[in-house]
PDB file of C-alpha atoms in Angstrom:
ATOM      1  CA  MET T  18       0.000   0.000   0.000  1.00 47.00           C
ATOM      2  CA  ILE T  19       1.327   3.428  -0.953  1.00 51.00           C
ATOM      3  CA  VAL T  20       0.897   6.155   1.650  1.00 52.00           C
ATOM      4  CA  ASP T  21       1.488   9.837   0.935  1.00 55.00           C
ATOM      5  CA  ASP T  22       3.375  11.241   3.910  1.00 54.00           C
ATOM      6  CA  GLY T  23       3.073  14.788   2.547  1.00 54.00           C
ATOM      7  CA  THR T  24       6.791  15.144   1.861  1.00 53.00           C
ATOM      8  CA  GLU T  25       7.471  17.414  -1.100  1.00 55.00           C
ATOM      9  CA  LEU T  26      10.227  16.295  -3.423  1.00 53.00           C
ATOM     10  CA  PRO T  27      12.560  18.885  -4.959  1.00 52.00           C
ATOM     11  CA  MET T  28      12.081  19.797  -8.599  1.00 48.00           C
ATOM     12  CA  PRO T  29      14.778  18.595 -11.039  1.00 51.00           C
ATOM     13  CA  ASP T  30      17.757  20.896 -11.645  1.00 50.00           C
ATOM     14  CA  GLY T  31      17.105  22.796  -8.420  1.00 46.00           C
ATOM     15  CA  THR T  32      14.069  24.680  -9.758  1.00 41.00           C
ATOM     16  CA  GLN T  33      11.446  25.640  -7.224  1.00 43.00           C
ATOM     17  CA  ALA T  34       7.928  24.218  -7.396  1.00 42.00           C
ATOM     18  CA  GLY T  35       5.540  26.736  -8.903  1.00 40.00           C
ATOM     19  CA  ALA T  36       8.279  29.015 -10.206  1.00 40.00           C
ATOM     20  CA  ASP T  37       7.496  30.707 -13.519  1.00 41.00           C
ATOM     21  CA  LEU T  38       4.295  28.749 -14.121  1.00 39.00           C
ATOM     22  CA  ASP T  39       1.749  30.712 -16.149  1.00 40.00           C
ATOM     23  CA  PHE T  40      -1.572  28.930 -15.724  1.00 35.00           C
ATOM     24  CA  GLY T  41      -3.313  31.668 -17.699  1.00 40.00           C
ATOM     25  CA  ALA T  42      -1.431  30.504 -20.795  1.00 41.00           C
ATOM     26  CA  VAL T  43      -3.229  27.142 -20.758  1.00 39.00           C
ATOM     27  CA  GLU T  44      -5.533  26.775 -23.751  1.00 42.00           C
ATOM     28  CA  GLY T  45      -9.207  27.170 -22.958  1.00 42.00           C
ATOM     29  CA  SER T  46     -10.706  29.678 -20.586  1.00 40.00           C
ATOM     30  CA  GLY T  47      -7.935  29.508 -17.981  1.00 42.00           C
ATOM     31  CA  LEU T  48      -6.982  27.584 -14.890  1.00 44.00           C
ATOM     32  CA  ASN T  49     -10.426  26.529 -13.705  1.00 47.00           C
ATOM     33  CA  SER T  50     -11.454  24.919 -16.975  1.00 46.00           C
ATOM     34  CA  SER T  51      -8.172  23.046 -17.268  1.00 47.00           C
ATOM     35  CA  LEU T  52      -8.493  21.576 -13.767  1.00 54.00           C
ATOM     36  CA  ASP T  53     -12.205  20.710 -13.969  1.00 57.00           C
ATOM     37  CA  GLN T  54     -11.654  17.767 -16.288  1.00 71.00           C
ATOM     38  CA  THR T  55     -12.946  14.295 -15.556  1.00 83.00           C
ATOM     39  CA  VAL T  56     -10.366  11.584 -14.869  1.00 88.00           C
ATOM     40  CA  THR T  57     -11.181   8.281 -16.597  1.00 92.00           C
ATOM     41  CA  LEU T  58      -9.759   4.965 -15.355  1.00 93.00           C
ATOM     42  CA  THR T  59     -10.558   1.360 -16.141  1.00 96.00           C
ATOM     43  CA  LEU T  60     -11.520  -0.826 -13.203  1.00 96.00           C
ATOM     44  CA  GLY T  61      -8.480  -2.983 -14.047  1.00 94.00           C
ATOM     45  CA  GLU T  62      -6.161  -0.031 -13.350  1.00 95.00           C
ATOM     46  CA  LEU T  63      -7.336   0.051  -9.728  1.00 95.00           C
ATOM     47  CA  LEU T  64      -5.623  -2.602  -7.621  1.00 94.00           C
ATOM     48  CA  PRO T  65      -7.791  -4.298  -4.988  1.00 96.00           C
ATOM     49  CA  ASP T  66      -6.453  -5.596  -1.674  1.00 96.00           C
ATOM     50  CA  SER T  67      -6.457  -9.337  -0.945  1.00 95.00           C
ATOM     51  CA  ASN T  68     -10.159  -9.078   0.021  1.00 95.00           C
ATOM     52  CA  GLY T  69     -11.009  -7.685  -3.432  1.00 97.00           C
ATOM     53  CA  GLU T  70     -11.701  -4.200  -2.053  1.00 97.00           C
ATOM     54  CA  ILE T  71     -10.729  -0.858  -3.591  1.00 97.00           C
ATOM     55  CA  VAL T  72     -11.139   2.442  -1.722  1.00 96.00           C
ATOM     56  CA  ILE T  73     -11.108   5.849  -3.405  1.00 93.00           C
ATOM     57  CA  VAL T  74     -10.862   8.933  -1.205  1.00 89.00           C
ATOM     58  CA  ASN T  75     -10.484  12.572  -2.160  1.00 81.00           C
ATOM     59  CA  ALA T  76      -8.328  15.338  -0.768  1.00 72.00           C
ATOM     60  CA  GLY T  77     -11.155  17.853  -0.620  1.00 67.00           C
ATOM     61  CA  ASP T  78     -10.839  18.998  -4.230  1.00 67.00           C
ATOM     62  CA  ASP T  79     -13.990  17.073  -5.291  1.00 67.00           C
ATOM     63  CA  PRO T  80     -12.559  15.408  -8.398  1.00 68.00           C
ATOM     64  CA  GLN T  81     -14.810  13.944 -11.085  1.00 85.00           C
ATOM     65  CA  LEU T  82     -13.904  10.332 -11.768  1.00 91.00           C
ATOM     66  CA  GLN T  83     -15.194   7.959 -14.420  1.00 94.00           C
ATOM     67  CA  ILE T  84     -14.664   4.200 -13.991  1.00 95.00           C
ATOM     68  CA  VAL T  85     -14.894   2.096 -17.162  1.00 96.00           C
ATOM     69  CA  THR T  86     -15.453  -1.667 -16.966  1.00 96.00           C
ATOM     70  CA  GLU T  87     -16.825  -4.626 -18.881  1.00 96.00           C
ATOM     71  CA  LEU T  88     -17.976  -6.270 -15.646  1.00 96.00           C
ATOM     72  CA  LYS T  89     -21.628  -6.232 -14.647  1.00 96.00           C
ATOM     73  CA  LEU T  90     -22.611  -4.275 -11.569  1.00 96.00           C
ATOM     74  CA  LEU T  91     -24.332  -6.606  -9.093  1.00 97.00           C
ATOM     75  CA  GLU T  92     -24.942  -4.326  -6.128  1.00 97.00           C
ATOM     76  CA  SER T  93     -24.577  -0.726  -5.014  1.00 96.00           C
ATOM     77  CA  GLY T  94     -25.336   1.211  -1.871  1.00 97.00           C
ATOM     78  CA  VAL T  95     -23.900   2.938   1.174  1.00 97.00           C
ATOM     79  CA  ALA T  96     -21.602   0.875   3.391  1.00 97.00           C
ATOM     80  CA  ASN T  97     -22.344   0.173   7.017  1.00 96.00           C
ATOM     81  CA  ASP T  98     -19.422   0.198   9.452  1.00 95.00           C
ATOM     82  CA  HIS T  99     -16.662  -1.737   7.718  1.00 95.00           C
ATOM     83  CA  LEU T 100     -12.911  -1.845   8.224  1.00 96.00           C
ATOM     84  CA  THR T 101     -10.799  -2.686   5.157  1.00 96.00           C
ATOM     85  CA  GLU T 102      -7.733  -4.902   5.263  1.00 95.00           C
ATOM     86  CA  SER T 103      -5.517  -1.816   5.604  1.00 92.00           C
ATOM     87  CA  GLY T 104      -7.560  -0.515   8.534  1.00 94.00           C
ATOM     88  CA  LEU T 105      -9.538   2.178   6.706  1.00 94.00           C
ATOM     89  CA  GLN T 106     -13.076   2.730   8.025  1.00 96.00           C
ATOM     90  CA  VAL T 107     -15.421   2.976   5.023  1.00 97.00           C
ATOM     91  CA  GLY T 108     -18.740   3.234   6.872  1.00 97.00           C
ATOM     92  CA  GLY T 109     -20.862   5.822   5.029  1.00 97.00           C
ATOM     93  CA  PHE T 110     -18.896   5.421   1.784  1.00 96.00           C
ATOM     94  CA  ASN T 111     -20.780   4.592  -1.412  1.00 96.00           C
ATOM     95  CA  TYR T 112     -19.935   1.186  -2.873  1.00 97.00           C
ATOM     96  CA  TRP T 113     -20.324  -0.957  -5.967  1.00 97.00           C
ATOM     97  CA  VAL T 114     -19.939  -4.751  -6.171  1.00 97.00           C
ATOM     98  CA  PHE T 115     -18.977  -6.223  -9.551  1.00 97.00           C
ATOM     99  CA  GLU T 116     -19.558  -9.722 -10.927  1.00 97.00           C
ATOM    100  CA  ASP T 117     -15.945 -10.790 -10.235  1.00 96.00           C
ATOM    101  CA  GLY T 118     -16.392  -9.970  -6.531  1.00 97.00           C
ATOM    102  CA  THR T 119     -14.492  -6.680  -6.608  1.00 97.00           C
ATOM    103  CA  LYS T 120     -15.995  -4.137  -4.220  1.00 98.00           C
ATOM    104  CA  LEU T 121     -15.211  -0.478  -4.885  1.00 97.00           C
ATOM    105  CA  PHE T 122     -15.820   2.058  -2.090  1.00 97.00           C
ATOM    106  CA  TYR T 123     -15.695   5.798  -2.743  1.00 94.00           C
ATOM    107  CA  ALA T 124     -15.918   8.723  -0.365  1.00 92.00           C
ATOM    108  CA  PRO T 125     -19.197  10.597   0.003  1.00 89.00           C
ATOM    109  CA  GLY T 126     -19.252  13.817  -1.997  1.00 84.00           C
ATOM    110  CA  MET T 127     -17.063  12.447  -4.770  1.00 88.00           C
ATOM    111  CA  SER T 128     -18.487  12.539  -8.263  1.00 89.00           C
ATOM    112  CA  VAL T 129     -17.884   8.993  -9.572  1.00 92.00           C
ATOM    113  CA  GLU T 130     -19.581   7.685 -12.683  1.00 94.00           C
ATOM    114  CA  LEU T 131     -19.645   4.102 -13.941  1.00 94.00           C
ATOM    115  CA  GLN T 132     -19.383   3.488 -17.674  1.00 94.00           C
ATOM    116  CA  HIS T 133     -20.105  -0.078 -18.781  1.00 86.00           C
ATOM    117  CA  HIS T 134     -18.524  -1.442 -21.956  1.00 82.00           C
ATOM    118  CA  GLY T 135     -19.640  -4.943 -22.733  1.00 71.00           C
TER     119      GLY T 135
END
């Protein structure tokens, strides 16, 4: 399991993070439109723990996420108190259960969309 300890790594060649970045130069209508894009991942790109569980949490930036899969969705709902293998409490998280047994939990307030390709 990868854990972000919040340590910032130095930029290559000794440059400082954020130095000389002109977000207004991004094509489109500026910074907000370039950051408001939906992230699309296949279910296979998300690695479950040994119990077949995947947990997606956000850092308060309310990302929009689209999950693409060929698997049928068997169940969805809001989880009761449940502790994952890594010790994360997912009670109150939304969840989906797929036909292969994979259970995906995602934090309340996240915009997650399921796209089925079959």
